[in-house]
PDB file of C-alpha atoms in Angstrom:
ATOM      1  CA  UNK A  11      16.255  45.368 -25.259  1.00 57.00           C
ATOM      2  CA  UNK A  12      13.250  46.542 -23.281  1.00 58.00           C
ATOM      3  CA  UNK A  13      14.054  50.230 -23.574  1.00 62.00           C
ATOM      4  CA  UNK A  14      14.991  52.963 -26.029  1.00 65.00           C
ATOM      5  CA  UNK A  15      18.215  54.824 -25.411  1.00 41.00           C
ATOM      6  CA  UNK A  16      16.368  57.991 -26.408  1.00 56.00           C
ATOM      7  CA  UNK A  17      13.872  57.466 -23.611  1.00 47.00           C
ATOM      8  CA  UNK A  18      16.395  58.162 -20.876  1.00 52.00           C
ATOM      9  CA  UNK A  19      15.521  61.845 -20.887  1.00 54.00           C
ATOM     10  CA  UNK A  20      15.212  64.473 -18.204  1.00 60.00           C
ATOM     11  CA  UNK A  21      15.036  68.244 -17.829  1.00 71.00           C
ATOM     12  CA  UNK A  22      12.769  70.294 -20.065  1.00 81.00           C
ATOM     13  CA  UNK A  23      11.598  69.976 -23.645  1.00 85.00           C
ATOM     14  CA  UNK A  24      13.920  72.849 -24.585  1.00 83.00           C
ATOM     15  CA  UNK A  25      16.845  70.830 -23.178  1.00 81.00           C
ATOM     16  CA  UNK A  26      15.741  67.813 -25.173  1.00 77.00           C
ATOM     17  CA  UNK A  27      15.454  69.727 -28.435  1.00 84.00           C
ATOM     18  CA  UNK A  28      18.817  71.397 -27.887  1.00 80.00           C
ATOM     19  CA  UNK A  29      20.479  68.044 -27.236  1.00 73.00           C
ATOM     20  CA  UNK A  30      19.218  66.346 -30.362  1.00 72.00           C
ATOM     21  CA  UNK A  31      21.326  68.577 -32.635  1.00 61.00           C
ATOM     22  CA  UNK A  32      21.295  67.382 -36.223  1.00 61.00           C
ATOM     23  CA  UNK A  33      21.059  63.678 -35.390  1.00 62.00           C
ATOM     24  CA  UNK A  34      17.307  63.415 -35.937  1.00 59.00           C
ATOM     25  CA  UNK A  35      17.456  65.459 -39.163  1.00 61.00           C
ATOM     26  CA  UNK A  36      20.216  63.609 -40.988  1.00 71.00           C
ATOM     27  CA  UNK A  37      19.419  61.428 -43.998  1.00 80.00           C
ATOM     28  CA  UNK A  38      19.160  57.777 -43.117  1.00 87.00           C
ATOM     29  CA  UNK A  39      22.619  56.192 -43.177  1.00 88.00           C
ATOM     30  CA  UNK A  40      23.393  52.722 -44.456  1.00 93.00           C
ATOM     31  CA  UNK A  41      22.891  50.192 -41.645  1.00 95.00           C
ATOM     32  CA  UNK A  42      26.070  49.913 -39.585  1.00 94.00           C
ATOM     33  CA  UNK A  43      27.345  46.380 -38.912  1.00 93.00           C
ATOM     34  CA  UNK A  44      26.241  44.989 -35.573  1.00 95.00           C
ATOM     35  CA  UNK A  45      28.889  42.702 -34.066  1.00 94.00           C
ATOM     36  CA  UNK A  46      27.325  39.460 -32.933  1.00 93.00           C
ATOM     37  CA  UNK A  47      24.305  39.839 -35.200  1.00 95.00           C
ATOM     38  CA  UNK A  48      25.841  38.839 -38.534  1.00 93.00           C
ATOM     39  CA  UNK A  49      22.834  36.615 -39.204  1.00 94.00           C
ATOM     40  CA  UNK A  50      20.655  39.645 -39.827  1.00 96.00           C
ATOM     41  CA  UNK A  51      19.891  41.123 -43.221  1.00 96.00           C
ATOM     42  CA  UNK A  52      19.523  44.876 -42.672  1.00 97.00           C
ATOM     43  CA  UNK A  53      18.439  47.302 -45.352  1.00 96.00           C
ATOM     44  CA  UNK A  54      16.869  50.724 -45.682  1.00 97.00           C
ATOM     45  CA  UNK A  55      13.546  50.933 -47.492  1.00 97.00           C
ATOM     46  CA  UNK A  56      10.901  53.521 -48.228  1.00 97.00           C
ATOM     47  CA  UNK A  57       7.346  52.668 -47.337  1.00 98.00           C
ATOM     48  CA  UNK A  58       4.843  54.118 -49.774  1.00 98.00           C
ATOM     49  CA  UNK A  59       1.148  54.191 -48.930  1.00 97.00           C
ATOM     50  CA  UNK A  60      -1.039  55.023 -51.951  1.00 95.00           C
ATOM     51  CA  UNK A  61      -3.970  55.869 -49.672  1.00 94.00           C
ATOM     52  CA  UNK A  62      -2.224  58.740 -47.867  1.00 95.00           C
ATOM     53  CA  UNK A  63       0.505  59.177 -50.539  1.00 97.00           C
ATOM     54  CA  UNK A  64       3.041  59.292 -47.730  1.00 98.00           C
ATOM     55  CA  UNK A  65       6.603  58.041 -48.072  1.00 97.00           C
ATOM     56  CA  UNK A  66       8.201  56.979 -44.803  1.00 98.00           C
ATOM     57  CA  UNK A  67      11.772  55.765 -44.201  1.00 97.00           C
ATOM     58  CA  UNK A  68      11.950  52.257 -42.763  1.00 98.00           C
ATOM     59  CA  UNK A  69      14.774  49.891 -41.882  1.00 98.00           C
ATOM     60  CA  UNK A  70      14.045  46.191 -42.320  1.00 98.00           C
ATOM     61  CA  UNK A  71      15.781  43.627 -40.118  1.00 98.00           C
ATOM     62  CA  UNK A  72      15.279  39.977 -41.006  1.00 97.00           C
ATOM     63  CA  UNK A  73      17.064  36.638 -40.574  1.00 95.00           C
ATOM     64  CA  UNK A  74      19.301  35.898 -43.542  1.00 94.00           C
ATOM     65  CA  UNK A  75      18.151  33.161 -45.849  1.00 88.00           C
ATOM     66  CA  UNK A  76      14.501  33.127 -44.758  1.00 86.00           C
ATOM     67  CA  UNK A  77      12.475  30.916 -47.084  1.00 85.00           C
ATOM     68  CA  UNK A  78       8.977  31.298 -45.641  1.00 93.00           C
ATOM     69  CA  UNK A  79       6.990  34.357 -44.531  1.00 96.00           C
ATOM     70  CA  UNK A  80       7.760  35.425 -40.977  1.00 97.00           C
ATOM     71  CA  UNK A  81       5.818  37.424 -38.416  1.00 98.00           C
ATOM     72  CA  UNK A  82       6.506  41.147 -38.474  1.00 98.00           C
ATOM     73  CA  UNK A  83       6.987  43.748 -35.761  1.00 98.00           C
ATOM     74  CA  UNK A  84       6.637  47.469 -36.400  1.00 98.00           C
ATOM     75  CA  UNK A  85       9.025  49.122 -33.955  1.00 98.00           C
ATOM     76  CA  UNK A  86       7.927  52.664 -33.042  1.00 98.00           C
ATOM     77  CA  UNK A  87      10.604  54.454 -31.045  1.00 96.00           C
ATOM     78  CA  UNK A  88      10.120  56.798 -28.117  1.00 94.00           C
ATOM     79  CA  UNK A  89      11.633  60.183 -27.382  1.00 92.00           C
ATOM     80  CA  UNK A  90       8.771  62.516 -26.381  1.00 93.00           C
ATOM     81  CA  UNK A  91       7.714  62.653 -30.064  1.00 95.00           C
ATOM     82  CA  UNK A  92      10.684  64.992 -30.492  1.00 93.00           C
ATOM     83  CA  UNK A  93      13.904  62.972 -30.665  1.00 91.00           C
ATOM     84  CA  UNK A  94      14.986  59.588 -31.910  1.00 91.00           C
ATOM     85  CA  UNK A  95      15.669  58.090 -35.308  1.00 92.00           C
ATOM     86  CA  UNK A  96      16.184  54.759 -37.017  1.00 95.00           C
ATOM     87  CA  UNK A  97      19.951  55.180 -36.771  1.00 93.00           C
ATOM     88  CA  UNK A  98      19.865  56.072 -33.073  1.00 91.00           C
ATOM     89  CA  UNK A  99      17.846  52.946 -32.267  1.00 93.00           C
ATOM     90  CA  UNK A 100      19.795  50.662 -34.605  1.00 95.00           C
ATOM     91  CA  UNK A 101      21.504  48.470 -31.945  1.00 95.00           C
ATOM     92  CA  UNK A 102      18.299  48.028 -29.921  1.00 93.00           C
ATOM     93  CA  UNK A 103      16.183  47.047 -32.905  1.00 97.00           C
ATOM     94  CA  UNK A 104      18.869  44.763 -34.319  1.00 97.00           C
ATOM     95  CA  UNK A 105      19.036  42.872 -31.065  1.00 96.00           C
ATOM     96  CA  UNK A 106      15.243  42.576 -30.940  1.00 97.00           C
ATOM     97  CA  UNK A 107      15.118  41.162 -34.475  1.00 97.00           C
ATOM     98  CA  UNK A 108      17.905  38.691 -33.728  1.00 96.00           C
ATOM     99  CA  UNK A 109      16.410  37.500 -30.445  1.00 96.00           C
ATOM    100  CA  UNK A 110      12.903  37.238 -31.847  1.00 97.00           C
ATOM    101  CA  UNK A 111      13.693  35.697 -35.238  1.00 96.00           C
ATOM    102  CA  UNK A 112      11.066  37.838 -36.971  1.00 97.00           C
ATOM    103  CA  UNK A 113      11.045  40.646 -39.510  1.00 98.00           C
ATOM    104  CA  UNK A 114      11.325  43.909 -37.598  1.00 98.00           C
ATOM    105  CA  UNK A 115      10.642  47.227 -39.308  1.00 98.00           C
ATOM    106  CA  UNK A 116      11.927  50.355 -37.578  1.00 98.00           C
ATOM    107  CA  UNK A 117       9.743  53.355 -38.451  1.00 98.00           C
ATOM    108  CA  UNK A 118      11.276  56.776 -39.135  1.00 97.00           C
ATOM    109  CA  UNK A 119       8.248  58.910 -38.388  1.00 97.00           C
ATOM    110  CA  UNK A 120       8.235  62.709 -38.490  1.00 96.00           C
ATOM    111  CA  UNK A 121       9.057  64.489 -35.232  1.00 95.00           C
ATOM    112  CA  UNK A 122       7.507  67.316 -33.252  1.00 95.00           C
ATOM    113  CA  UNK A 123       7.544  70.216 -32.745  1.00 94.00           C
ATOM    114  CA  UNK A 124       8.125  70.733 -36.482  1.00 94.00           C
ATOM    115  CA  UNK A 125       5.557  68.026 -37.234  1.00 96.00           C
ATOM    116  CA  UNK A 126       2.883  67.856 -34.514  1.00 97.00           C
ATOM    117  CA  UNK A 127      -0.037  65.411 -34.432  1.00 98.00           C
ATOM    118  CA  UNK A 128      -1.235  63.858 -36.702  1.00 98.00           C
ATOM    119  CA  UNK A 129       2.028  63.602 -38.688  1.00 98.00           C
ATOM    120  CA  UNK A 130       3.694  60.810 -36.704  1.00 98.00           C
ATOM    121  CA  UNK A 131       0.473  58.812 -36.444  1.00 98.00           C
ATOM    122  CA  UNK A 132      -0.120  59.119 -40.193  1.00 98.00           C
ATOM    123  CA  UNK A 133       3.421  57.902 -40.881  1.00 98.00           C
ATOM    124  CA  UNK A 134       3.029  54.851 -38.651  1.00 98.00           C
ATOM    125  CA  UNK A 135      -0.350  54.027 -40.186  1.00 98.00           C
ATOM    126  CA  UNK A 136       1.136  54.375 -43.673  1.00 98.00           C
ATOM    127  CA  UNK A 137       3.869  51.866 -42.778  1.00 98.00           C
ATOM    128  CA  UNK A 138       1.303  49.394 -41.419  1.00 98.00           C
ATOM    129  CA  UNK A 139      -0.704  49.619 -44.646  1.00 98.00           C
ATOM    130  CA  UNK A 140       2.471  49.211 -46.696  1.00 98.00           C
ATOM    131  CA  UNK A 141       3.578  46.130 -44.748  1.00 98.00           C
ATOM    132  CA  UNK A 142       0.212  44.501 -45.369  1.00 96.00           C
ATOM    133  CA  UNK A 143       0.131  45.411 -49.063  1.00 97.00           C
ATOM    134  CA  UNK A 144       3.767  44.447 -49.712  1.00 97.00           C
ATOM    135  CA  UNK A 145       3.941  41.458 -47.369  1.00 97.00           C
ATOM    136  CA  UNK A 146       5.089  39.019 -50.068  1.00 96.00           C
ATOM    137  CA  UNK A 147       7.997  41.271 -51.087  1.00 95.00           C
ATOM    138  CA  UNK A 148       8.956  41.902 -47.460  1.00 96.00           C
ATOM    139  CA  UNK A 149       8.821  38.232 -46.496  1.00 96.00           C
ATOM    140  CA  UNK A 150       6.059  38.908 -43.978  1.00 97.00           C
ATOM    141  CA  UNK A 151       3.005  36.943 -42.921  1.00 97.00           C
ATOM    142  CA  UNK A 152       0.279  39.640 -43.003  1.00 97.00           C
ATOM    143  CA  UNK A 153      -1.761  37.676 -40.482  1.00 97.00           C
ATOM    144  CA  UNK A 154       0.951  38.018 -37.817  1.00 98.00           C
ATOM    145  CA  UNK A 155       1.858  41.681 -37.389  1.00 98.00           C
ATOM    146  CA  UNK A 156       2.573  43.322 -34.033  1.00 98.00           C
ATOM    147  CA  UNK A 157       3.024  46.978 -33.135  1.00 98.00           C
ATOM    148  CA  UNK A 158       5.506  47.698 -30.365  1.00 98.00           C
ATOM    149  CA  UNK A 159       6.087  51.146 -28.929  1.00 97.00           C
ATOM    150  CA  UNK A 160       8.195  52.500 -26.086  1.00 96.00           C
ATOM    151  CA  UNK A 161       7.034  55.645 -24.259  1.00 96.00           C
ATOM    152  CA  UNK A 162       5.838  58.091 -26.948  1.00 97.00           C
ATOM    153  CA  UNK A 163       6.087  55.183 -29.373  1.00 97.00           C
ATOM    154  CA  UNK A 164       3.428  53.485 -27.273  1.00 97.00           C
ATOM    155  CA  UNK A 165       1.143  56.476 -27.805  1.00 98.00           C
ATOM    156  CA  UNK A 166       1.538  56.025 -31.538  1.00 98.00           C
ATOM    157  CA  UNK A 167       1.114  52.243 -31.472  1.00 98.00           C
ATOM    158  CA  UNK A 168      -2.085  52.499 -29.442  1.00 98.00           C
ATOM    159  CA  UNK A 169      -3.328  55.382 -31.596  1.00 98.00           C
ATOM    160  CA  UNK A 170      -2.813  53.368 -34.773  1.00 98.00           C
ATOM    161  CA  UNK A 171      -4.726  50.441 -33.270  1.00 98.00           C
ATOM    162  CA  UNK A 172      -7.621  52.713 -32.345  1.00 98.00           C
ATOM    163  CA  UNK A 173      -7.648  54.141 -35.859  1.00 98.00           C
ATOM    164  CA  UNK A 174      -7.681  50.759 -37.608  1.00 98.00           C
ATOM    165  CA  UNK A 175     -10.375  49.516 -35.229  1.00 98.00           C
ATOM    166  CA  UNK A 176     -12.624  52.423 -36.154  1.00 97.00           C
ATOM    167  CA  UNK A 177     -11.820  52.570 -39.877  1.00 95.00           C
ATOM    168  CA  UNK A 178     -11.441  48.927 -40.874  1.00 89.00           C
ATOM    169  CA  UNK A 179      -7.699  49.111 -41.322  1.00 83.00           C
ATOM    170  CA  UNK A 180      -5.166  46.295 -41.438  1.00 96.00           C
ATOM    171  CA  UNK A 181      -5.442  43.692 -38.679  1.00 95.00           C
ATOM    172  CA  UNK A 182      -2.937  43.882 -35.820  1.00 98.00           C
ATOM    173  CA  UNK A 183      -2.094  40.672 -33.954  1.00 98.00           C
ATOM    174  CA  UNK A 184      -0.633  42.283 -30.835  1.00 98.00           C
ATOM    175  CA  UNK A 185      -0.379  45.755 -29.337  1.00 98.00           C
ATOM    176  CA  UNK A 186       2.883  45.704 -27.361  1.00 98.00           C
ATOM    177  CA  UNK A 187       3.435  48.684 -25.049  1.00 98.00           C
ATOM    178  CA  UNK A 188       6.506  49.395 -22.937  1.00 98.00           C
ATOM    179  CA  UNK A 189       6.096  52.271 -20.437  1.00 97.00           C
ATOM    180  CA  UNK A 190       3.682  54.035 -22.802  1.00 97.00           C
ATOM    181  CA  UNK A 191       2.556  57.646 -22.496  1.00 96.00           C
ATOM    182  CA  UNK A 192      -1.217  57.473 -22.884  1.00 97.00           C
ATOM    183  CA  UNK A 193      -2.846  60.491 -21.225  1.00 97.00           C
ATOM    184  CA  UNK A 194      -2.124  64.209 -21.631  1.00 96.00           C
ATOM    185  CA  UNK A 195      -3.947  65.091 -18.395  1.00 92.00           C
ATOM    186  CA  UNK A 196      -1.482  65.366 -15.503  1.00 76.00           C
ATOM    187  CA  UNK A 197      -3.903  64.406 -12.720  1.00 83.00           C
ATOM    188  CA  UNK A 198      -2.406  61.113 -11.524  1.00 90.00           C
ATOM    189  CA  UNK A 199      -0.231  60.572  -8.481  1.00 88.00           C
ATOM    190  CA  UNK A 200       2.745  59.400 -10.508  1.00 91.00           C
ATOM    191  CA  UNK A 201       2.540  62.462 -12.754  1.00 87.00           C
ATOM    192  CA  UNK A 202       2.552  64.817  -9.770  1.00 84.00           C
ATOM    193  CA  UNK A 203       5.555  63.210  -8.087  1.00 85.00           C
ATOM    194  CA  UNK A 204       9.173  64.338  -8.416  1.00 81.00           C
ATOM    195  CA  UNK A 205      11.146  61.279  -9.469  1.00 77.00           C
ATOM    196  CA  UNK A 206      14.545  62.911  -9.001  1.00 75.00           C
ATOM    197  CA  UNK A 207      17.349  63.703 -11.437  1.00 68.00           C
ATOM    198  CA  UNK A 208      17.426  60.265 -13.076  1.00 66.00           C
ATOM    199  CA  UNK A 209      13.687  59.883 -13.520  1.00 77.00           C
ATOM    200  CA  UNK A 210      11.292  61.049 -16.199  1.00 86.00           C
ATOM    201  CA  UNK A 211      10.322  64.615 -15.347  1.00 86.00           C
ATOM    202  CA  UNK A 212       6.550  65.200 -15.108  1.00 86.00           C
ATOM    203  CA  UNK A 213       7.236  68.703 -16.423  1.00 88.00           C
ATOM    204  CA  UNK A 214       8.881  67.233 -19.521  1.00 90.00           C
ATOM    205  CA  UNK A 215       5.941  64.869 -20.027  1.00 91.00           C
ATOM    206  CA  UNK A 216       3.488  67.773 -20.050  1.00 92.00           C
ATOM    207  CA  UNK A 217       5.670  69.972 -22.245  1.00 94.00           C
ATOM    208  CA  UNK A 218       6.040  67.122 -24.727  1.00 95.00           C
ATOM    209  CA  UNK A 219       2.279  66.578 -24.844  1.00 96.00           C
ATOM    210  CA  UNK A 220       1.680  70.306 -25.372  1.00 96.00           C
ATOM    211  CA  UNK A 221       4.172  70.341 -28.234  1.00 96.00           C
ATOM    212  CA  UNK A 222       2.780  67.185 -29.844  1.00 97.00           C
ATOM    213  CA  UNK A 223      -0.845  68.362 -29.629  1.00 98.00           C
ATOM    214  CA  UNK A 224      -0.273  72.024 -30.492  1.00 96.00           C
ATOM    215  CA  UNK A 225      -2.046  71.794 -33.864  1.00 96.00           C
ATOM    216  CA  UNK A 226      -5.163  70.126 -32.449  1.00 97.00           C
ATOM    217  CA  UNK A 227      -8.223  72.359 -32.293  1.00 94.00           C
ATOM    218  CA  UNK A 228     -11.421  71.401 -30.565  1.00 93.00           C
ATOM    219  CA  UNK A 229     -11.863  67.961 -29.044  1.00 96.00           C
ATOM    220  CA  UNK A 230      -8.664  65.924 -28.767  1.00 98.00           C
ATOM    221  CA  UNK A 231      -9.096  62.653 -30.699  1.00 98.00           C
ATOM    222  CA  UNK A 232      -8.409  59.294 -29.100  1.00 98.00           C
ATOM    223  CA  UNK A 233      -5.881  58.523 -31.834  1.00 98.00           C
ATOM    224  CA  UNK A 234      -3.788  61.335 -30.374  1.00 98.00           C
ATOM    225  CA  UNK A 235      -4.390  60.527 -26.697  1.00 98.00           C
ATOM    226  CA  UNK A 236      -5.469  56.879 -26.331  1.00 98.00           C
ATOM    227  CA  UNK A 237      -6.691  57.313 -22.743  1.00 98.00           C
ATOM    228  CA  UNK A 238      -9.358  59.695 -24.053  1.00 98.00           C
ATOM    229  CA  UNK A 239     -11.075  56.888 -25.996  1.00 98.00           C
ATOM    230  CA  UNK A 240     -14.613  56.327 -24.699  1.00 98.00           C
ATOM    231  CA  UNK A 241     -14.213  52.574 -25.214  1.00 98.00           C
ATOM    232  CA  UNK A 242     -11.202  50.320 -25.717  1.00 98.00           C
ATOM    233  CA  UNK A 243     -13.272  47.331 -26.817  1.00 98.00           C
ATOM    234  CA  UNK A 244     -12.122  45.795 -30.074  1.00 98.00           C
ATOM    235  CA  UNK A 245      -8.440  46.573 -29.656  1.00 98.00           C
ATOM    236  CA  UNK A 246      -6.053  43.683 -30.300  1.00 98.00           C
ATOM    237  CA  UNK A 247      -4.625  41.573 -27.475  1.00 98.00           C
ATOM    238  CA  UNK A 248      -2.271  43.835 -25.555  1.00 98.00           C
ATOM    239  CA  UNK A 249       0.994  43.420 -23.670  1.00 98.00           C
ATOM    240  CA  UNK A 250       1.851  46.212 -21.223  1.00 98.00           C
ATOM    241  CA  UNK A 251       4.969  46.684 -19.101  1.00 98.00           C
ATOM    242  CA  UNK A 252       5.637  49.613 -16.778  1.00 97.00           C
ATOM    243  CA  UNK A 253       7.997  50.394 -13.914  1.00 95.00           C
ATOM    244  CA  UNK A 254       7.170  51.501 -10.395  1.00 95.00           C
ATOM    245  CA  UNK A 255       9.353  54.634 -10.581  1.00 93.00           C
ATOM    246  CA  UNK A 256       7.769  56.149 -13.674  1.00 94.00           C
ATOM    247  CA  UNK A 257       5.777  59.321 -14.199  1.00 93.00           C
ATOM    248  CA  UNK A 258       3.468  57.462 -16.630  1.00 95.00           C
ATOM    249  CA  UNK A 259       2.919  54.529 -14.251  1.00 96.00           C
ATOM    250  CA  UNK A 260      -0.598  55.344 -13.088  1.00 97.00           C
ATOM    251  CA  UNK A 261      -2.028  56.179 -16.511  1.00 97.00           C
ATOM    252  CA  UNK A 262      -0.530  52.965 -17.882  1.00 98.00           C
ATOM    253  CA  UNK A 263      -2.080  50.847 -15.146  1.00 98.00           C
ATOM    254  CA  UNK A 264      -5.420  52.621 -15.579  1.00 97.00           C
ATOM    255  CA  UNK A 265      -5.333  51.966 -19.324  1.00 98.00           C
ATOM    256  CA  UNK A 266      -4.566  48.304 -18.724  1.00 98.00           C
ATOM    257  CA  UNK A 267      -7.510  47.860 -16.366  1.00 98.00           C
ATOM    258  CA  UNK A 268      -9.802  49.671 -18.800  1.00 98.00           C
ATOM    259  CA  UNK A 269      -8.722  47.278 -21.536  1.00 98.00           C
ATOM    260  CA  UNK A 270      -9.487  44.322 -19.285  1.00 98.00           C
ATOM    261  CA  UNK A 271     -12.871  45.775 -18.402  1.00 98.00           C
ATOM    262  CA  UNK A 272     -13.672  46.234 -22.087  1.00 98.00           C
ATOM    263  CA  UNK A 273     -12.920  42.592 -22.839  1.00 98.00           C
ATOM    264  CA  UNK A 274      -9.453  42.923 -24.389  1.00 98.00           C
ATOM    265  CA  UNK A 275      -6.969  40.145 -23.483  1.00 98.00           C
ATOM    266  CA  UNK A 276      -4.161  41.837 -21.532  1.00 98.00           C
ATOM    267  CA  UNK A 277      -0.821  40.731 -20.136  1.00 98.00           C
ATOM    268  CA  UNK A 278       0.325  43.320 -17.595  1.00 98.00           C
ATOM    269  CA  UNK A 279       3.711  43.640 -15.895  1.00 98.00           C
ATOM    270  CA  UNK A 280       4.536  46.142 -13.153  1.00 98.00           C
ATOM    271  CA  UNK A 281       8.207  45.962 -12.215  1.00 96.00           C
ATOM    272  CA  UNK A 282       9.208  47.303  -8.772  1.00 93.00           C
ATOM    273  CA  UNK A 283      12.163  49.643  -8.493  1.00 92.00           C
ATOM    274  CA  UNK A 284      12.305  50.245 -12.256  1.00 93.00           C
ATOM    275  CA  UNK A 285      12.196  53.615 -14.015  1.00 92.00           C
ATOM    276  CA  UNK A 286      10.844  54.872 -17.328  1.00 94.00           C
ATOM    277  CA  UNK A 287      11.777  52.778 -20.325  1.00 93.00           C
ATOM    278  CA  UNK A 288      12.276  49.870 -17.871  1.00 94.00           C
ATOM    279  CA  UNK A 289      15.653  51.439 -17.234  1.00 84.00           C
ATOM    280  CA  UNK A 290      17.712  52.037 -14.131  1.00 79.00           C
ATOM    281  CA  UNK A 291      20.154  50.000 -12.114  1.00 84.00           C
ATOM    282  CA  UNK A 292      18.446  46.790 -11.019  1.00 90.00           C
ATOM    283  CA  UNK A 293      19.768  43.431  -9.916  1.00 93.00           C
ATOM    284  CA  UNK A 294      20.791  41.178 -12.818  1.00 95.00           C
ATOM    285  CA  UNK A 295      18.051  38.641 -12.135  1.00 96.00           C
ATOM    286  CA  UNK A 296      15.377  41.326 -12.449  1.00 96.00           C
ATOM    287  CA  UNK A 297      16.974  42.669 -15.636  1.00 95.00           C
ATOM    288  CA  UNK A 298      16.843  39.195 -17.156  1.00 96.00           C
ATOM    289  CA  UNK A 299      13.217  38.833 -16.085  1.00 97.00           C
ATOM    290  CA  UNK A 300      12.269  42.197 -17.595  1.00 97.00           C
ATOM    291  CA  UNK A 301      13.946  41.512 -20.922  1.00 96.00           C
ATOM    292  CA  UNK A 302      12.587  37.981 -20.992  1.00 97.00           C
ATOM    293  CA  UNK A 303       9.019  39.106 -20.354  1.00 98.00           C
ATOM    294  CA  UNK A 304       9.136  41.814 -23.010  1.00 97.00           C
ATOM    295  CA  UNK A 305      10.481  39.394 -25.613  1.00 97.00           C
ATOM    296  CA  UNK A 306       8.134  36.575 -24.601  1.00 98.00           C
ATOM    297  CA  UNK A 307       5.132  38.835 -25.033  1.00 98.00           C
ATOM    298  CA  UNK A 308       5.991  39.240 -28.709  1.00 98.00           C
ATOM    299  CA  UNK A 309       7.175  35.688 -29.310  1.00 98.00           C
ATOM    300  CA  UNK A 310       4.104  34.003 -27.855  1.00 97.00           C
ATOM    301  CA  UNK A 311       1.673  36.183 -29.786  1.00 98.00           C
ATOM    302  CA  UNK A 312       3.480  35.853 -33.120  1.00 98.00           C
ATOM    303  CA  UNK A 313       4.848  32.316 -33.074  1.00 96.00           C
ATOM    304  CA  UNK A 314       2.553  30.348 -30.797  1.00 87.00           C
ATOM    305  CA  UNK A 315      -0.883  31.269 -32.118  1.00 64.00           C
TER     306      UNK A 315
END
């Protein structure tokens, strides 16, 4: 539950784009049944934001028979901004919704390199606005909305939170980041290290950033690269989890300490022996602790406030 299947990537960006085939371009399919999660109502929707006039595909997961508004989680998938889709992440998001007992909305944002920044950020922001505006129809409590992002999804989640902070956008209860990619500058120790054939390639990280930012001219905005923000004050309470064996480890830890220094409440987890996406072969007790911590970070913020 703590990781995206699409985040277990290696090689080069060209390899990644070649491997995605048509999967990320197909029309959104009807939600496939998920054995063991029959208590979920799953349906495809289209978020429409009248401010940006964007229409974004979304899949809503919610407990069947809900009678009162529930907290909501916007799930922003990873995949180097270049792969991934609602259908590919269907089992992961379904399990999250079932375990959490909240409304979870999986966001089908546009992908690079065809759609570089700011397309994906604009899509995620449009969905956040839509959730707030249509909360009654969606069965959502607009005062309890979290953004969770894995890897490149963490970039987008943090970028959206920076944007709404600076532009008076919808309130976010929790920023929930799992092994996020936050800095395009490859000057940290973990970004210079070779993590082997099963790890996240620093070369791929840089190629993905270059592809995502290729339309940016002049100064790179913080909404694109959250680590470039001059201040992180005013961001929502933040949960951060990262693994020891991860190319983005150092930038994630640096971001966490900057948040703390700027007065943002932060819960930080650094898991030893764990790779990008909190993946890899680890002892069962550690796997349970990882998954439990990631889920508890959401549950406590949304249900115990």
